[in-house]
Amino acid sequence: MPTTDKPLETALREHVAALAQDIGPRTPFDGDGMDRAARYVADSFSEAGLEVSEQAYGFQGKRVANLIATPPAAARSTRYYVIGAHYDTVPSTPGADDNASAVAVMLELARRLATKPATPPLRFVAFTLEEEPAFVTPHQGSRIFVHEQQKAGDRIAAALVLEMVGYTSPRQDYPFVLRWAGYPSHGEFIGIIGNWRSRRIGRTVLRGFRSNPRLPVEALTVPFDGRVLPATRLSDHASFWDAGIPALMVTDTAFFRNPHYHLPSDTPDTLDFDFMAELVDSLELAVEELPALP
């Protein structure tokens, strides 16, 4: 397991290798990959100094769980920001970009922020069951999380959801309606996707990202919670949107850039770990911009 004295890029590589190479496919129906991945993520959070709890539930006769990690300073907070990423995969793929890349970035960001003073209250959440057949059903891990936290009386100020964040390419495609909108033709930027309700938090996060000139960033705000552009809803941020909670998806744009999407070829050697390391820096800067919570 990565330790604090290793270079950031090395730590990210080790997380991705552990999830995508040593464990491989992470589904509840194919061996023990999901359970092993959950243990790895929970142990990584704990080793970084966060308190970890499981939000377990049943799905088609299997036990699955979201993993919620809380920095010590935020242990008693019932109003907080969420930073999350799903740790499951579709069957037959090692899921390096989708979504070990995002989990790795989340783990290293959590390590940096665990004991940092003056950080707003945070919850780091590793979501289960983002992929089919649970996607957009009440069994999706992020939907369970939002429902349970609201039922408990917690107030989620906003969420940053990391979804495929490790692939770069000389070529970048876009949905048809965005092809002539002036976005870059090279896939070497990180994207931030928000809905109308997320505009304020989006401006704040974008300001933090732009403080890191080494990582280009592009932003998109979509109306009607993304229903006019369905590709912008294909991750756990949509669970927050549908509950009326501001949320942003941070992404390398998935299949608009990465030809290995949902394929066995989604392997660690295809990722850009320098790019991922810069994303950790940008996210840390963005967190520093987040408004204090009452």
Steps between C-alpha positions, in 0.01 A plus 500: 500500500637846414662692782527870562871518415453382139467736205140572412526342156640181653217483754241546225660225291493263795132565573404441137715187478344361818146554374527440126785251486516308827122490552365555150126506422300628796141380479279326758447204265852400400718368780604710798631802310249744650572387855876517447473845349285621790757372749782667310321835487394484864853409612646785291262752656577370850876505439464866396340581836132514407216328684329250271147366520307266273155574361406142418190370324383202298476472124378185324608284792842664534633731770643824363613818675585864455810599697481835681827652624500800732802716592539535878409870504167431328392205715205683657392701199154438357549757223787424266633473146527159335789386282419166345586237240358156422722197543307236304546410133304338220572126463816390317685832524780587743357852513824698520352828380144396587537549787824405676650829380238699691524285812877543502471878470237506775717292735803724454292817537355358821850426626603863441191650659452260792684717750519828315377792713227737385352248255119512471315191625539216250381147441692281257272231360589194294172412331397147416282389206535795266507268199222291346272337603460736797564827316207747530308256719434551873780247562775720355748568778491878471119503509506289815754739649300815425178346631654370822687821580190712444293261710756538780464879486838571345527796264726446201618842386632374164675201346805458278478167319812366329424290192780371275782748553816335367496489120649756264506493121601713200136471388188618678142437388183667626125448488363632173351816655839601646724438198514864398490652848871585507623221728855365439564241230765326714401284795748640750262687731276404791130573468262634765131438431224664705128573481332839553471443874874439516606823332622672817703206626620445143645851481671447835654167401604633160681788670698251705582287196622799305749571777693202365623602153651155440157336457271650235133499601177546307153547648148429378169589664197307374132592544220267615739291712673382184197330346551697178850348479469150652875429487547762772293289743701178476649495849421537868466879491156451343380343826570831672346704219180297522484565875539876451860508627768697312755263349781501246648218297877522456599287201734432210177479291489117494409349160531837329874454548582153626459218241541238776174594674334188648746271321763250624762740360426760774833421667743700718756541222256719304481768771682831541614509862658843472158629395340328801759646738421849373132429560572426867671840522208672325243335724691606810496858374128472427425374851685801640252721310188333637288727720497432871188325627292609799 
